[in-house]
XYZ file of C-alpha atoms in Angstrom:
752
model
C 53.443 6.562 22.575
C 52.694 3.323 20.793
C 49.455 2.701 18.986
C 48.223 -0.890 18.941
C 45.520 -2.087 16.589
C 43.961 -5.412 17.568
C 41.935 -7.111 14.793
C 39.093 -8.475 16.898
C 37.646 -10.482 14.009
C 40.929 -12.341 13.440
C 41.947 -13.838 16.816
C 45.118 -15.870 17.246
C 43.316 -18.539 19.267
C 39.892 -19.355 20.681
C 39.316 -20.365 24.318
C 36.149 -22.141 25.401
C 32.930 -22.502 23.447
C 32.670 -18.949 22.119
C 31.610 -18.919 18.453
C 30.831 -15.305 17.548
C 30.806 -11.709 18.773
C 27.083 -11.323 19.406
C 27.327 -11.405 23.210
C 30.591 -9.858 24.449
C 30.187 -8.947 28.132
C 33.726 -7.822 28.989
C 37.223 -7.425 27.536
C 40.450 -8.417 29.308
C 43.961 -7.128 28.638
C 47.137 -8.533 30.151
C 50.944 -8.207 29.777
C 53.419 -11.050 29.522
C 57.055 -11.653 28.722
C 58.544 -8.911 30.946
C 61.593 -9.582 33.174
C 61.445 -6.356 35.171
C 58.883 -3.883 36.547
C 57.456 -1.385 34.094
C 55.079 1.594 34.174
C 52.440 1.640 31.431
C 50.252 4.663 30.756
C 47.203 4.112 28.547
C 45.686 7.143 26.837
C 42.553 5.700 25.223
C 41.141 2.288 24.491
C 38.213 2.247 22.119
C 36.456 0.165 19.516
C 36.988 1.476 15.999
C 34.861 0.687 13.000
C 34.767 1.808 9.391
C 32.511 1.399 6.384
C 35.535 0.205 4.433
C 36.610 -3.428 4.573
C 39.490 -5.365 3.108
C 38.754 -7.258 -0.070
C 40.114 -10.740 0.532
C 39.581 -12.261 -2.930
C 41.893 -12.116 -5.903
C 41.923 -8.922 -7.946
C 43.570 -10.529 -10.953
C 41.729 -9.818 -14.224
C 39.655 -12.687 -15.686
C 41.772 -15.085 -17.692
C 45.024 -14.153 -15.933
C 46.563 -17.091 -14.089
C 47.929 -16.355 -10.629
C 49.787 -19.141 -8.797
C 48.256 -19.967 -5.436
C 50.806 -19.359 -2.708
C 49.628 -20.486 0.709
C 52.461 -18.577 2.320
C 51.741 -15.183 0.728
C 53.789 -12.705 2.793
C 51.910 -9.611 1.589
C 50.801 -7.350 4.443
C 47.701 -5.206 3.878
C 46.202 -3.165 6.727
C 43.379 -0.648 6.917
C 43.252 2.144 9.444
C 42.727 5.874 9.770
C 44.994 8.848 10.304
C 43.686 12.113 11.694
C 44.826 15.588 12.581
C 44.546 15.166 16.352
C 46.347 11.834 16.812
C 48.742 11.926 13.878
C 49.592 15.618 13.558
C 53.179 14.908 14.703
C 53.559 11.601 12.918
C 57.048 10.718 11.656
C 58.513 10.801 9.106
C 55.572 12.666 7.544
C 52.945 14.357 9.726
C 49.275 14.364 8.884
C 48.005 17.721 7.640
C 44.823 18.917 6.026
C 44.691 18.808 2.219
C 45.035 22.192 0.540
C 41.787 24.163 0.638
C 40.170 21.953 3.291
C 39.135 23.419 6.650
C 38.133 21.589 9.771
C 34.418 21.520 10.445
C 33.267 23.413 13.533
C 30.540 22.328 15.899
C 28.235 25.353 15.986
C 26.305 23.904 18.918
C 29.207 24.468 21.331
C 30.006 27.781 22.964
C 33.547 27.986 21.559
C 32.702 26.484 18.110
C 34.867 23.442 18.748
C 36.726 22.069 15.740
C 35.903 18.485 14.817
C 38.547 15.908 14.060
C 39.497 15.380 10.400
C 40.787 12.056 9.161
C 41.650 9.938 6.118
C 41.538 6.269 5.208
C 45.007 4.763 5.639
C 46.179 1.795 3.548
C 49.481 0.175 4.598
C 51.043 -2.521 2.461
C 54.319 -4.387 2.392
C 55.867 -7.096 0.213
C 53.302 -6.342 -2.486
C 54.397 -8.532 -5.369
C 54.902 -7.394 -8.917
C 51.519 -7.212 -10.711
C 49.569 -7.816 -7.494
C 46.822 -5.581 -6.044
C 45.100 -5.030 -2.728
C 41.922 -3.039 -2.116
C 39.287 -1.923 0.366
C 35.612 -1.838 -0.603
C 32.391 -0.246 0.556
C 28.858 -1.308 -0.343
C 26.432 1.429 -1.316
C 23.469 2.179 -3.550
C 23.811 5.381 -5.461
C 22.820 7.021 -8.747
C 25.677 9.316 -9.761
C 24.453 10.244 -13.244
C 23.527 13.727 -12.050
C 27.222 14.547 -11.436
C 30.131 14.985 -13.805
C 33.189 14.090 -11.726
C 34.443 11.995 -8.834
C 37.360 13.623 -7.016
C 39.658 12.636 -4.135
C 42.944 13.642 -2.467
C 45.660 10.968 -2.245
C 49.000 10.774 -0.442
C 51.718 8.122 -0.925
C 54.915 7.503 1.029
C 57.518 4.768 1.307
C 61.202 4.534 2.156
C 62.170 2.742 -1.052
C 59.437 4.045 -3.348
C 59.905 6.259 -6.368
C 57.300 8.162 -8.358
C 55.198 5.751 -10.406
C 56.346 2.597 -8.573
C 52.798 2.020 -7.314
C 49.438 3.204 -8.534
C 46.042 3.720 -6.925
C 42.802 2.619 -8.534
C 39.088 3.188 -8.014
C 36.415 0.707 -9.057
C 32.783 1.690 -9.508
C 30.353 -1.049 -10.403
C 27.501 -3.377 -9.734
C 29.759 -5.964 -8.096
C 33.396 -6.526 -7.153
C 34.922 -8.285 -10.136
C 32.356 -8.898 -12.925
C 30.780 -5.542 -13.830
C 32.816 -2.435 -13.063
C 34.650 0.656 -14.273
C 38.245 0.927 -13.053
C 40.252 4.156 -13.059
C 43.985 3.761 -12.331
C 46.443 6.587 -11.632
C 50.176 6.466 -10.909
C 51.160 8.015 -7.552
C 53.682 10.715 -6.715
C 55.729 9.748 -3.632
C 56.183 12.293 -0.833
C 59.795 12.255 0.480
C 60.418 11.906 4.260
C 60.662 15.115 6.274
C 58.128 16.993 4.177
C 55.696 19.132 6.176
C 53.806 21.442 3.796
C 50.284 20.510 2.661
C 51.219 20.997 -1.009
C 54.049 18.455 -0.736
C 52.159 15.948 1.412
C 49.117 16.164 -0.868
C 50.756 16.857 -4.275
C 48.574 17.994 -7.154
C 49.762 15.008 -9.194
C 47.918 12.702 -6.796
C 44.594 14.522 -7.011
C 42.123 12.062 -8.471
C 39.572 13.538 -10.877
C 37.438 11.020 -12.762
C 35.357 12.462 -15.575
C 32.339 10.206 -15.942
C 32.134 11.049 -19.635
C 35.508 9.312 -20.095
C 34.079 6.143 -18.550
C 31.066 6.253 -20.845
C 33.268 6.877 -23.888
C 35.388 3.842 -23.018
C 32.312 1.619 -22.766
C 30.872 2.959 -26.030
C 34.197 2.344 -27.771
C 34.275 -1.216 -26.476
C 30.726 -1.863 -27.651
C 31.543 -0.336 -31.015
C 34.413 -2.808 -31.410
C 32.182 -5.751 -30.355
C 34.670 -6.534 -27.598
C 33.679 -9.544 -25.433
C 32.018 -8.447 -22.218
C 33.940 -10.944 -20.069
C 37.367 -9.672 -21.153
C 38.678 -6.379 -19.670
C 38.789 -3.536 -22.177
C 41.551 -0.997 -21.432
C 42.102 2.499 -22.749
C 43.910 5.644 -21.634
C 42.818 9.219 -21.103
C 44.619 12.172 -22.631
C 46.473 12.704 -19.337
C 47.742 9.113 -19.097
C 45.311 7.529 -16.631
C 44.155 4.016 -17.497
C 40.461 3.074 -17.708
C 39.274 -0.532 -17.603
C 35.744 -1.697 -18.414
C 34.494 -5.190 -17.624
C 30.997 -6.565 -18.021
C 28.132 -4.087 -18.176
C 28.644 -1.543 -15.390
C 26.018 1.115 -14.770
C 26.541 4.451 -13.033
C 22.841 4.625 -12.212
C 23.172 1.672 -9.841
C 26.583 1.872 -8.221
C 26.568 -0.800 -5.527
C 30.279 -1.128 -4.832
C 33.114 1.383 -4.478
C 36.639 -0.024 -4.260
C 39.868 1.835 -3.399
C 43.103 -0.048 -3.913
C 46.830 -0.069 -4.568
C 48.595 -1.914 -7.371
C 52.212 -2.806 -8.088
C 52.310 -2.521 -11.907
C 53.546 -5.641 -13.649
C 56.928 -5.396 -15.341
C 56.664 -5.628 -19.107
C 59.233 -5.675 -21.840
C 60.569 -2.218 -22.516
C 59.286 -0.738 -19.239
C 61.433 0.831 -16.502
C 59.679 -1.146 -13.749
C 62.114 -3.057 -11.509
C 59.671 -5.923 -10.874
C 60.400 -5.926 -7.116
C 58.059 -6.131 -4.152
C 56.871 -2.798 -2.742
C 56.132 -1.454 0.747
C 54.459 1.839 1.535
C 51.482 3.765 2.822
C 48.614 5.566 1.044
C 46.043 8.009 2.400
C 42.645 8.506 0.732
C 40.722 11.637 1.684
C 37.617 13.593 0.637
C 36.048 11.164 -1.829
C 33.366 13.406 -3.312
C 31.075 14.023 -6.282
C 31.382 17.405 -7.967
C 29.850 19.471 -10.763
C 26.273 18.305 -10.523
C 23.995 18.756 -13.494
C 21.988 21.911 -12.780
C 20.021 22.039 -16.013
C 16.457 23.108 -15.395
C 13.397 21.332 -16.701
C 9.882 22.413 -17.554
C 6.469 21.030 -16.743
C 2.903 21.924 -17.633
C -0.534 20.629 -16.851
C -4.012 21.418 -18.140
C -7.581 20.501 -17.274
C -10.838 20.867 -19.178
C -14.318 20.305 -17.750
C -17.288 20.918 -20.047
C -21.000 20.515 -19.374
C -22.957 19.565 -22.502
C -26.327 20.981 -21.426
C -28.441 18.117 -20.065
C -26.757 15.600 -22.372
C -23.731 14.972 -20.116
C -20.198 16.102 -19.334
C -16.804 16.045 -21.015
C -13.457 16.260 -19.202
C -9.863 16.164 -20.382
C -6.462 16.453 -18.706
C -2.950 16.831 -20.048
C 0.504 16.662 -18.477
C 4.018 17.350 -19.705
C 7.177 16.976 -17.635
C 10.605 17.489 -19.149
C 14.013 16.098 -18.281
C 15.572 17.792 -15.254
C 12.319 18.990 -13.727
C 11.942 18.750 -9.977
C 10.439 20.540 -7.029
C 12.288 23.123 -5.004
C 12.777 20.575 -2.233
C 13.925 17.784 -4.586
C 17.445 16.445 -4.411
C 19.625 16.325 -7.494
C 19.136 12.566 -7.784
C 15.346 12.986 -7.494
C 14.914 15.137 -10.596
C 13.102 13.766 -13.581
C 15.200 11.590 -15.884
C 12.508 11.160 -18.508
C 10.288 13.176 -20.799
C 6.700 12.437 -19.858
C 3.638 13.212 -21.984
C 0.220 12.138 -20.765
C -3.351 12.926 -21.681
C -6.768 11.542 -20.722
C -10.283 12.278 -21.909
C -13.610 10.956 -20.668
C -17.286 11.669 -21.175
C -20.574 10.782 -19.503
C -23.612 10.996 -21.793
C -27.264 10.096 -21.599
C -28.119 9.173 -25.188
C -31.740 8.773 -24.238
C -32.050 12.552 -24.510
C -31.895 12.207 -28.304
C -35.219 10.320 -28.212
C -37.111 13.359 -27.028
C -38.349 14.721 -23.751
C -41.243 12.275 -23.615
C -38.986 9.249 -23.793
C -38.446 7.340 -20.573
C -35.526 5.293 -21.904
C -32.217 5.884 -20.091
C -29.055 5.132 -22.097
C -26.119 6.207 -19.868
C -22.791 5.969 -21.699
C -19.278 6.377 -20.285
C -16.257 6.454 -22.582
C -12.604 7.159 -21.743
C -9.327 7.165 -23.611
C -5.808 8.031 -22.490
C -2.163 7.544 -23.390
C 1.166 7.992 -21.620
C 4.541 8.350 -23.362
C 7.719 8.234 -21.283
C 11.022 8.671 -23.133
C 14.079 8.191 -20.871
C 17.163 10.381 -20.917
C 19.445 7.350 -20.673
C 19.349 4.038 -22.453
C 17.280 1.716 -20.223
C 19.518 -1.241 -21.103
C 22.690 0.733 -20.429
C 21.663 3.138 -17.709
C 24.594 5.588 -17.905
C 24.658 6.097 -21.680
C 22.509 8.905 -23.083
C 19.833 7.722 -25.453
C 20.554 10.751 -27.617
C 24.149 9.628 -28.108
C 22.962 6.232 -29.329
C 20.490 7.773 -31.766
C 23.187 10.068 -33.172
C 24.812 7.025 -34.727
C 21.762 6.222 -36.862
C 20.099 7.964 -39.751
C 16.418 8.744 -39.541
C 14.511 5.668 -40.508
C 13.113 2.385 -39.341
C 16.151 1.363 -37.290
C 16.273 4.654 -35.386
C 12.522 4.530 -34.745
C 12.868 0.942 -33.538
C 15.413 2.023 -30.903
C 13.108 4.774 -29.643
C 10.162 2.372 -29.633
C 12.091 -0.169 -27.558
C 13.394 2.418 -25.094
C 10.198 4.280 -24.236
C 7.514 3.242 -21.777
C 4.028 3.473 -23.212
C 0.559 2.778 -21.883
C -2.893 3.101 -23.415
C -6.172 3.082 -21.518
C -9.571 2.558 -23.119
C -12.975 2.083 -21.529
C -16.583 1.972 -22.684
C -19.503 1.384 -20.329
C -23.248 1.150 -20.845
C -24.532 1.188 -17.293
C -28.065 0.285 -16.251
C -29.913 0.669 -19.548
C -33.622 0.643 -18.660
C -37.010 2.285 -18.989
C -37.822 4.601 -16.118
C -41.182 4.050 -14.471
C -43.689 6.826 -15.050
C -46.744 7.616 -13.028
C -47.704 6.406 -9.592
C -49.551 3.294 -10.610
C -49.062 -0.118 -9.139
C -45.882 -1.810 -10.529
C -46.661 -4.894 -12.587
C -44.413 -7.968 -12.945
C -44.592 -7.674 -16.740
C -43.473 -4.026 -16.916
C -40.457 -3.410 -19.183
C -39.115 -1.046 -16.501
C -38.215 -4.118 -14.456
C -35.483 -5.056 -16.933
C -31.965 -3.546 -16.963
C -28.799 -4.102 -18.988
C -25.158 -3.284 -18.214
C -22.174 -3.712 -20.549
C -18.576 -2.699 -19.774
C -15.285 -3.025 -21.616
C -11.847 -1.805 -20.580
C -8.351 -2.303 -21.943
C -4.915 -1.502 -20.574
C -2.048 -1.888 -23.023
C 1.542 -1.442 -21.816
C 5.021 -1.850 -23.218
C 8.460 -0.922 -21.914
C 12.110 -1.846 -22.534
C 11.616 -5.203 -20.815
C 8.099 -6.081 -21.964
C 7.151 -6.258 -25.634
C 3.499 -5.879 -24.716
C 1.132 -6.519 -21.853
C -2.521 -6.271 -22.831
C -5.237 -6.697 -20.225
C -8.855 -6.717 -21.394
C -11.911 -7.051 -19.190
C -15.462 -7.708 -20.371
C -18.419 -7.373 -18.027
C -22.083 -7.830 -18.770
C -25.227 -8.027 -16.684
C -28.844 -8.668 -17.708
C -31.266 -8.354 -14.855
C -34.917 -8.386 -13.944
C -35.986 -6.626 -10.735
C -39.620 -6.442 -9.670
C -40.511 -4.664 -6.441
C -44.209 -4.557 -5.700
C -46.192 -2.829 -3.018
C -47.761 -4.740 -0.201
C -51.538 -4.551 -0.732
C -53.058 -7.435 1.203
C -56.592 -8.668 0.596
C -58.821 -8.654 3.733
C -61.969 -10.670 2.886
C -63.437 -10.544 6.434
C -62.746 -6.933 7.339
C -66.290 -5.811 6.321
C -68.201 -8.557 8.182
C -70.269 -6.738 10.817
C -70.541 -9.545 13.346
C -66.698 -9.731 13.460
C -66.355 -6.152 14.727
C -65.853 -7.065 18.427
C -62.307 -6.849 19.653
C -62.337 -10.464 20.739
C -62.692 -11.476 17.082
C -59.809 -9.342 15.762
C -57.768 -12.436 15.019
C -60.423 -13.644 12.578
C -61.348 -10.231 11.189
C -57.704 -9.399 10.312
C -57.208 -12.468 8.136
C -55.356 -11.328 4.955
C -53.245 -12.610 2.089
C -51.210 -11.329 -0.911
C -51.492 -12.792 -4.385
C -48.393 -11.122 -5.892
C -44.838 -11.498 -4.602
C -43.205 -8.550 -2.904
C -40.044 -8.784 -5.011
C -38.584 -10.975 -7.710
C -34.954 -10.865 -8.882
C -33.320 -12.631 -11.820
C -29.845 -11.647 -12.982
C -27.067 -13.073 -15.139
C -23.536 -11.660 -14.653
C -20.662 -12.380 -17.019
C -17.066 -11.380 -16.184
C -14.135 -12.158 -18.485
C -10.434 -11.355 -18.099
C -8.026 -11.853 -20.985
C -4.376 -10.940 -20.436
C -1.730 -11.396 -23.114
C 1.938 -10.765 -22.194
C 5.240 -11.108 -23.990
C 8.611 -10.284 -22.412
C 11.670 -9.139 -24.324
C 14.871 -11.157 -24.486
C 17.280 -8.226 -24.417
C 20.262 -10.551 -24.222
C 19.363 -11.868 -27.675
C 18.821 -8.627 -29.525
C 15.430 -7.909 -28.007
C 13.727 -10.922 -29.538
C 10.448 -11.802 -27.900
C 10.002 -14.691 -25.534
C 7.036 -16.963 -26.109
C 3.921 -15.046 -24.992
C 1.850 -16.064 -21.996
C -1.913 -15.877 -21.657
C -3.991 -15.476 -18.512
C -7.714 -16.119 -18.979
C -10.625 -16.118 -16.559
C -14.231 -16.373 -17.762
C -16.957 -16.536 -15.106
C -20.751 -16.531 -15.164
C -23.062 -16.058 -12.190
C -26.810 -16.547 -12.146
C -28.591 -14.889 -9.222
C -32.170 -15.597 -8.146
C -34.196 -13.846 -5.465
C -37.836 -14.195 -4.357
C -39.797 -12.389 -1.614
C -43.462 -13.034 -0.891
C -45.379 -11.600 2.048
C -48.015 -14.325 2.030
C -49.764 -12.489 4.854
C -48.809 -9.525 6.946
C -47.389 -11.931 9.486
C -45.892 -14.606 7.205
C -42.978 -13.759 4.882
C -41.239 -16.252 2.602
C -37.767 -15.646 1.086
C -35.581 -17.552 -1.341
C -32.080 -16.577 -2.584
C -29.807 -18.631 -4.841
C -26.546 -18.142 -6.722
C -25.204 -20.490 -9.393
C -21.554 -19.911 -10.356
C -20.094 -21.361 -13.538
C -16.845 -21.145 -15.473
C -16.648 -20.796 -19.228
C -13.746 -23.061 -20.149
C -11.453 -21.785 -22.884
C -8.905 -23.668 -25.000
C -5.275 -23.473 -23.963
C -3.181 -20.619 -25.345
C -4.168 -17.847 -27.719
C -7.609 -17.721 -29.276
C -6.045 -17.510 -32.713
C -8.239 -19.962 -34.620
C -11.904 -20.076 -35.537
C -12.286 -23.478 -33.875
C -11.082 -22.149 -30.529
C -13.441 -19.181 -30.691
C -16.372 -21.466 -31.554
C -15.539 -23.604 -28.536
C -15.791 -20.590 -26.255
C -19.130 -19.525 -27.771
C -20.583 -23.019 -27.401
C -19.541 -23.180 -23.752
C -21.105 -19.771 -23.206
C -24.408 -20.791 -24.801
C -24.490 -23.919 -22.632
C -24.107 -21.892 -19.468
C -20.562 -22.995 -18.717
C -19.288 -25.622 -16.302
C -21.021 -25.362 -12.897
C -18.572 -24.813 -10.057
C -20.688 -23.697 -7.118
C -24.354 -23.431 -6.156
C -25.798 -21.971 -2.971
C -29.313 -21.187 -1.880
C -31.026 -19.941 1.258
C -34.702 -20.397 2.115
C -36.341 -18.725 5.072
C -39.802 -18.257 6.553
C -40.657 -15.591 9.131
C -43.949 -15.895 10.972
C -45.295 -13.334 13.399
C -47.632 -15.411 15.648
C -50.843 -13.327 16.059
C -51.156 -14.110 19.759
C -51.135 -10.383 20.551
C -54.530 -10.043 18.831
C -56.204 -12.056 21.591
C -57.721 -9.707 24.195
C -55.907 -11.198 27.153
C -52.593 -11.747 25.314
C -52.029 -8.354 23.676
C -48.965 -7.847 25.865
C -47.034 -10.646 24.143
C -45.282 -10.854 20.739
C -43.936 -14.146 19.370
C -41.887 -14.460 16.146
C -40.771 -17.728 14.587
C -38.046 -17.984 11.926
C -36.985 -20.998 9.900
C -33.897 -20.844 7.650
C -32.315 -23.565 5.496
C -28.961 -23.294 3.688
C -27.538 -25.523 0.973
C -24.159 -25.381 -0.802
C -22.679 -27.513 -3.602
C -19.055 -27.156 -4.753
C -17.693 -28.985 -7.769
C -14.496 -30.994 -7.503
C -11.395 -29.361 -9.004
C -10.403 -30.621 -12.430
C -7.029 -31.691 -11.062
C -8.688 -33.997 -8.516
C -12.002 -35.112 -9.978
C -11.803 -38.424 -8.081
C -12.252 -36.577 -4.805
C -15.856 -35.865 -5.742
C -18.037 -32.842 -5.207
C -18.713 -31.222 -1.844
C -22.197 -30.751 -0.428
C -23.162 -29.193 2.866
C -26.438 -27.956 4.289
C -27.815 -26.588 7.530
C -31.028 -25.325 9.052
C -31.734 -22.906 11.859
C -34.913 -22.340 13.870
C -35.414 -19.337 16.104
C -38.214 -18.268 18.413
C -38.175 -14.711 19.719
C -40.613 -13.732 22.455
C -41.159 -10.218 23.787
C -43.485 -9.320 26.662
C -44.460 -5.674 27.248
C -44.965 -5.612 31.013
C -46.697 -2.192 31.147
C -49.525 -3.570 29.025
C -49.810 -6.510 31.411
C -49.822 -4.279 34.532
C -52.579 -2.053 33.173
C -54.980 -4.969 32.960
C -55.644 -4.701 36.751
C -57.246 -1.584 38.250
C -55.326 -2.053 41.472
C -51.967 -1.965 39.647
C -53.069 0.986 37.526
C -53.751 2.993 40.704
C -50.441 1.998 42.230
C -48.443 2.929 39.138
C -50.434 6.182 38.657
C -50.005 7.168 42.345
C -53.797 7.202 42.901
C -55.296 6.570 46.401
C -56.042 2.965 47.187
C -59.168 3.887 49.412
C -62.305 5.920 48.560
C -62.395 9.537 49.928
C -64.320 9.959 53.296
C -67.045 12.786 53.318
C -67.086 15.337 56.206
C -69.685 14.746 59.039
C -72.620 17.272 59.213
C -72.047 20.046 61.775
C -68.499 19.072 62.441
C -65.787 21.632 62.617
C -63.414 21.221 59.867
C -59.757 21.912 60.261
C -59.937 23.342 56.843
C -60.314 27.118 57.119
C -62.409 27.008 53.971
C -64.815 24.360 55.369
C -68.430 25.257 56.177
C -69.024 26.274 59.832
C -65.502 27.340 60.440
C -65.023 30.375 62.561
C -62.237 31.581 60.466
C -63.401 34.381 58.296
C -62.756 34.400 54.653
C -60.429 37.304 53.891
C -62.295 37.879 50.669
C -65.582 38.383 52.628
C -64.279 41.637 54.122
C -63.722 43.086 50.736
C -67.019 44.152 49.243
C -65.392 44.211 45.837
C -64.032 40.722 46.219
C -65.680 37.968 44.306
C -67.850 35.835 46.595
C -68.231 38.537 49.289
C -71.271 38.817 51.635
C -74.501 39.201 49.754
C -73.436 36.854 46.980
C -74.819 33.360 46.449
C -73.567 30.750 48.932
C -70.762 28.466 47.808
C -71.625 24.770 47.134
C -70.469 21.712 49.079
C -66.773 21.283 49.753
C -65.035 18.172 48.328
C -64.740 15.194 50.650
C -61.599 14.640 52.642
C -58.862 12.277 51.354
C -57.874 9.972 54.179
C -54.200 9.494 54.934
C -52.757 6.177 53.661
C -51.620 3.876 56.415
C -48.079 2.552 56.651
C -48.825 -0.991 55.403
C -50.406 0.259 52.193
C -47.364 2.456 51.549
C -45.144 -0.564 51.851
C -47.330 -2.456 49.368
C -47.282 0.496 46.964
C -43.464 0.848 47.042
C -42.944 -2.894 46.676
C -45.224 -3.095 43.671
C -43.483 -0.111 42.061
C -40.122 -1.803 42.530
C -41.399 -4.930 40.790
C -43.005 -2.823 38.048
C -39.592 -1.440 37.095
C -39.400 -4.500 34.830
C -40.698 -3.028 31.560
C -39.861 -5.659 28.937
C -39.036 -9.356 28.973
C -37.389 -11.025 25.968
C -36.594 -14.683 25.390
C -34.758 -16.176 22.416
C -34.379 -19.813 21.468
C -32.167 -20.904 18.582
C -31.522 -24.386 17.192
C -29.019 -25.040 14.387
C -28.577 -28.401 12.711
């Protein structure tokens, strides 16, 4: 059996216009170069993929010159070996590493064993000092573990122990920020078949992450340049290399490779090219950090009689705390302390029970302290280890201050300060209860390892006047006696209002002031020039409602928006602050003005006796908007637009119209359309109760029955109701069908 591996992404030649592998519809295989008939048996043909890819760039350390050889003969291949296909491989079969068992599929009836495999790296003509590697992209935080372990196997016809070494790189990229751990390999001789010899203990990789951190701390202690590899050795002889600023909290690249160590003076290295094969198996994280953490929370809610309420909350969460369902990497990596307190009070209660002044106050204060377990600027170095190198004092406190994340929240609100109206008297426009005042202030201050400070302050204020009167129209003609007839209702109902229904005046001020400064951690944490974000707005709102009569209502609404311009940068001088105050007193720079006027008139046509079935409403509305030109393009001019809309709505109540005719009233009420016909004297009625009928009244035979013989004679019987003829029935049904129309509405709208 021969196993062929075809690199589909590296074809020998390209036929036709094919450019990529996005639309492969079929594959073709053919044989050539044979001079006689052959029989070929094919076991399997399948597409094989792996998360590992060959690294095609140079692995030479920075600053090391490597001659460019266009004819580099080095062969480097990636593949896999497994127990099912390579169990009889020569000269060394593939076996499971010691202590490893094949996984069984529990969803099959016979618990079928799954295939077990390793990453195979084959190399040949690997030059002295050269390296080849395979890489895999990932995103992983491995700080919760202590070790990285892996089984390795090495074989080669001309290889001796230590001729080649394997290395593992963990870092943020491939060649600028990484940890490298290199270990010499023990070569398995041909013909070996035991797991202990194929996977010798000397090839077991065991990286202690603490050794990597110690190497980086030692480099930083020596002020070693970050762009030059720093090398050190462990107590067992493995070599550790640190370049750049790698971080085990954000491992984005894992690299497995083989290296032919460079011959140096005094070494036993032969300096020759090497050929061989390496297996990598069971790359795994071990010994996770199982330290437990603590957490606590508390809440307080207090009612202060009728004065208000007080509430407070507190939270503590220690390092290592996590829920039962949390993964190791999801546990808390910071010590969190947080508290908040707030109160709602009505200070008007201090003025006595007879006071009608409401002074609602809201105040809140809270802080959050978050101290990380690891140095935020060097995510895999414990903050405690850094602090151990400093005595208690200003420098140590400065490190803690720069590492923690802190936020402070403050708020104070005076909402709707006003006098409450007492009694049931008529509201007056001059009442103090029509005035209200609102003031609000809030601040959010934040700092973290990357931001020196970020302070956001908001100021809000509102002074308003709101009058809402009751509609009490004056009817000067309602008592005139000669206007009592219904036909004169239109004149008798004449009315008017002297006072407006509502009047609104309000001034709103909203200011945002944000001050931010970022840290320059590359320059010792010095601050970058701060930035300021300012926004100061003022709105004036007007509203007017007047029911001039019960049928005529006038409305006016307007909003004037303005901006309070502030000087550039910080308000750090008296002159700048005076400029802001002057702009505020002048009402700011107008930016937008809108108003809407409308009139609604209910035409009193329904008060005419013959037109009470009709309602007509007329509405007129006018809109106006003015927008100031932006300061960056003043030459464009301001923008003005206006519009007006007229609407007429008519509604006819058809039932009222139908009931004006007696004929239609009878039809709709199912009353007879002809007068009843009286019975002729002496005629025999078909009605057994009619006078002169021979039919005896059953009650007459019963002497106890009411109306029996001997009692007073009964009066005249009601007249007969004649049967309606067929033509009248048709008229009645037709009129009822037409009378199904109950209401008629018509709307006309004109917008200009």
